[in-house]
Amino acid sequence: MNRLWYNPGGLSNIVLAAVIVFDSFLWSCASPQRGVSVPAVKLDGPSRAAPDFSLKDSEDKEVHLSDYLGNVVALNFWATWCAPCRIEAPWLNDLQLKNAAKGFSVIGISMDEQGWPVVKPFLSKLKVNYRVLIGNRRTSHLYGGVDVLPTTFLIDRAGKIVSVYSGVVNRSAFENGLERLLGTDGGSAAIPSGGSYQIGAR
């Protein structure tokens, strides 16, 4: 969709150009399947079991979420064309490296329709150190229909969804909640946030 701009306040060309660029970025990112940075959200009410799935990794190995039962998992839906996802990937690398020995795993689910031909070069360029799988519409549907990228589900050791981040993760809130989860034996720890919503049974 084309957007029309005018300059009612006599803004300088430089300022106006900056406003247009920033607005265009938000406009494109806020559309379905585009990433946008928003505050973290958490679940209202009891957490629910994270749906299991079967997807292939870069070595063509079949991976199930249930393989990670007993671990705390950050399930990150993303795509190579998503600018906020590229910003988030190095931090997820650090998070994986720092917490793997404590029973934490990042699982990336790429929603790139072109598959491994575009995903593998991206993983190599960013030196991604966590497991990445190729997702599909069924996987998205299992998790309520993921229409914003990145979207991250934080899953506790019992396999329950504790918190959901629609947009770039709030790092401090996420890490605080993660520390609490890693310090429990299967319990859940809700992550503080400014807003919340509930994922109903699908």
Coordinates of C-alpha atoms in Angstrom, one line a residue:
M1 CA 0.0 0.0 0.0
N2 CA 1.3 3.4 -0.9
R3 CA 1.4 6.1 1.8
L4 CA 1.1 9.8 1.1
W5 CA 3.2 12.3 3.0
Y6 CA 3.0 16.1 3.2
N7 CA 4.9 18.6 5.3
P8 CA 2.4 20.8 7.2
G9 CA 4.9 22.1 9.8
G10 CA 7.7 23.1 7.7
L11 CA 10.0 20.3 8.8
S12 CA 13.5 20.3 7.3
N13 CA 14.0 17.8 4.5
I14 CA 16.4 15.8 6.6
V15 CA 13.9 15.5 9.5
L16 CA 11.0 14.7 7.2
A17 CA 13.1 12.0 5.4
A18 CA 14.0 10.4 8.7
V19 CA 10.3 10.4 9.8
I20 CA 9.3 8.8 6.5
V21 CA 12.0 6.1 6.7
F22 CA 11.1 5.2 10.3
D23 CA 7.3 5.1 9.6
S24 CA 7.9 2.9 6.5
F25 CA 9.9 0.5 8.6
L26 CA 7.1 0.2 11.3
W27 CA 4.5 0.0 8.6
S28 CA 6.2 -2.9 6.9
C29 CA 7.1 -4.7 10.1
A30 CA 3.6 -4.4 11.6
S31 CA 2.1 -6.3 8.7
P32 CA 1.4 -10.0 9.0
Q33 CA 4.6 -12.0 8.9
R34 CA 6.7 -9.0 9.6
G35 CA 8.8 -8.4 12.7
V36 CA 8.1 -5.5 15.1
S37 CA 9.5 -4.6 18.5
V38 CA 6.8 -4.6 21.1
P39 CA 6.8 -5.2 24.9
A40 CA 6.8 -8.7 26.3
V41 CA 3.5 -10.3 27.1
K42 CA 2.7 -13.2 29.4
L43 CA 0.0 -15.7 29.8
D44 CA -3.1 -15.0 31.9
G45 CA -4.3 -18.0 33.9
P46 CA -2.8 -21.5 33.9
S47 CA -0.1 -22.3 31.3
R48 CA -0.8 -24.9 28.7
A49 CA 1.3 -27.7 27.2
A50 CA 3.4 -26.6 24.2
P51 CA 2.2 -28.5 21.2
D52 CA 4.6 -31.2 20.0
F53 CA 5.9 -31.2 16.4
S54 CA 8.1 -33.1 14.0
L55 CA 10.4 -30.9 11.8
K56 CA 13.8 -31.4 10.1
D57 CA 17.0 -29.7 11.0
S58 CA 19.9 -28.7 8.7
E59 CA 21.3 -32.2 8.7
D60 CA 17.9 -33.7 7.7
K61 CA 17.4 -35.1 11.2
E62 CA 13.8 -35.3 12.5
V63 CA 13.4 -33.2 15.7
H64 CA 10.5 -33.3 18.1
L65 CA 9.8 -30.7 20.8
S66 CA 9.2 -33.6 23.2
D67 CA 12.9 -34.4 22.8
Y68 CA 13.6 -31.4 24.9
L69 CA 11.3 -32.3 27.8
G70 CA 13.2 -31.5 31.0
N71 CA 14.9 -28.5 29.4
V72 CA 13.8 -24.9 29.4
V73 CA 13.2 -23.9 25.8
A74 CA 13.0 -20.7 23.9
L75 CA 11.0 -21.5 20.7
N76 CA 11.8 -18.7 18.3
F77 CA 9.8 -18.3 15.1
W78 CA 11.7 -16.1 12.7
A79 CA 12.7 -15.6 9.0
T80 CA 15.9 -14.5 7.2
W81 CA 14.0 -11.5 5.6
C82 CA 12.9 -10.2 9.0
A83 CA 15.2 -7.3 10.2
P84 CA 14.3 -7.6 13.9
C85 CA 15.0 -11.3 13.7
R86 CA 18.6 -10.6 12.5
I87 CA 19.0 -8.2 15.4
E88 CA 17.8 -10.9 17.8
A89 CA 19.9 -13.8 16.5
P90 CA 23.3 -12.8 18.1
W91 CA 21.7 -12.4 21.5
L92 CA 20.1 -15.8 21.2
N93 CA 23.5 -17.2 20.4
D94 CA 24.8 -15.7 23.6
L95 CA 21.9 -17.0 25.6
Q96 CA 22.4 -20.5 24.3
L97 CA 26.1 -20.4 25.1
K98 CA 25.6 -19.0 28.6
N99 CA 22.8 -21.3 29.7
A100 CA 23.2 -24.6 27.8
A101 CA 24.9 -26.4 30.7
K102 CA 21.9 -25.4 33.0
G103 CA 19.4 -27.2 30.8
F104 CA 18.4 -24.4 28.4
S105 CA 17.9 -24.7 24.6
V106 CA 17.0 -22.3 21.9
I107 CA 15.1 -23.8 19.0
G108 CA 14.7 -21.6 15.9
I109 CA 11.9 -22.3 13.6
S110 CA 12.4 -20.6 10.2
M111 CA 9.3 -19.6 8.3
D112 CA 11.2 -19.0 5.1
E113 CA 9.2 -20.5 2.2
Q114 CA 12.4 -21.0 0.2
G115 CA 13.7 -23.3 2.9
W116 CA 17.4 -24.3 3.5
P117 CA 18.8 -22.7 0.3
V118 CA 18.3 -19.3 2.0
V119 CA 18.4 -20.4 5.6
K120 CA 21.8 -22.2 5.6
P121 CA 23.8 -19.2 4.3
F122 CA 22.1 -17.0 6.9
L123 CA 23.0 -19.4 9.7
S124 CA 26.6 -19.6 8.5
K125 CA 26.9 -15.8 8.2
L126 CA 25.6 -15.2 11.8
K127 CA 27.4 -18.3 13.2
V128 CA 24.1 -19.5 14.8
N129 CA 25.0 -22.0 17.5
Y130 CA 21.5 -23.2 18.3
R131 CA 19.3 -25.7 16.5
V132 CA 17.2 -24.4 13.6
L133 CA 14.3 -26.2 11.9
I134 CA 12.2 -25.3 8.9
G135 CA 8.6 -24.6 9.9
N136 CA 5.4 -24.7 8.0
R137 CA 1.7 -23.6 8.2
R138 CA 0.8 -26.5 10.4
T139 CA 3.5 -25.6 13.0
S140 CA 2.3 -22.0 13.0
H141 CA -1.3 -23.1 13.5
L142 CA -0.3 -25.3 16.4
Y143 CA 1.0 -22.2 18.2
G144 CA -2.1 -20.1 17.5
G145 CA -1.2 -18.8 14.1
V146 CA 2.1 -17.0 14.3
D147 CA 1.5 -13.7 12.3
V148 CA 4.3 -11.6 13.7
L149 CA 8.0 -12.4 13.4
P150 CA 9.9 -12.9 15.5
T151 CA 7.7 -14.6 18.0
T152 CA 9.2 -16.5 21.0
F153 CA 7.6 -19.0 23.3
L154 CA 9.3 -19.6 26.6
I155 CA 8.6 -23.2 27.7
D156 CA 9.4 -24.6 31.1
R157 CA 10.9 -28.0 32.0
A158 CA 7.5 -29.6 32.2
G159 CA 6.8 -28.6 28.6
K160 CA 4.4 -25.8 29.5
I161 CA 4.3 -22.4 27.7
V162 CA 5.1 -19.8 30.4
S163 CA 5.4 -16.6 28.3
V164 CA 5.1 -15.4 24.8
Y165 CA 7.0 -12.5 23.1
S166 CA 5.4 -11.2 20.0
G167 CA 8.2 -9.1 18.5
V168 CA 11.8 -8.6 19.6
V169 CA 12.4 -10.0 23.0
N170 CA 12.7 -7.7 26.0
R171 CA 16.1 -8.9 27.0
S172 CA 16.2 -7.9 30.7
A173 CA 12.7 -9.3 31.4
F174 CA 13.4 -12.5 29.5
E175 CA 16.7 -13.2 31.2
N176 CA 15.2 -12.5 34.7
G177 CA 12.4 -14.9 34.0
L178 CA 14.7 -17.5 32.5
E179 CA 17.0 -17.5 35.6
R180 CA 14.0 -18.2 37.7
L181 CA 12.9 -21.1 35.4
L182 CA 16.4 -22.6 35.3
G183 CA 16.5 -22.5 39.1
T184 CA 13.3 -24.7 39.4
D185 CA 12.8 -28.4 38.9
G186 CA 9.9 -28.4 36.5
G187 CA 8.1 -25.4 38.0
S188 CA 6.8 -22.4 36.1
A189 CA 7.9 -18.8 36.6
A190 CA 5.8 -16.1 35.0
I191 CA 7.8 -13.3 33.4
P192 CA 6.9 -9.7 34.4
S193 CA 5.6 -7.6 31.6
G194 CA 3.5 -4.5 30.8
G195 CA 0.6 -6.3 29.2
S196 CA -0.8 -9.8 28.9
Y197 CA -3.0 -12.0 26.9
Q198 CA -4.2 -15.6 27.0
I199 CA -3.6 -18.3 24.5
G200 CA -6.6 -20.5 24.5
A201 CA -6.7 -24.2 23.7
R202 CA -6.3 -24.8 20.0

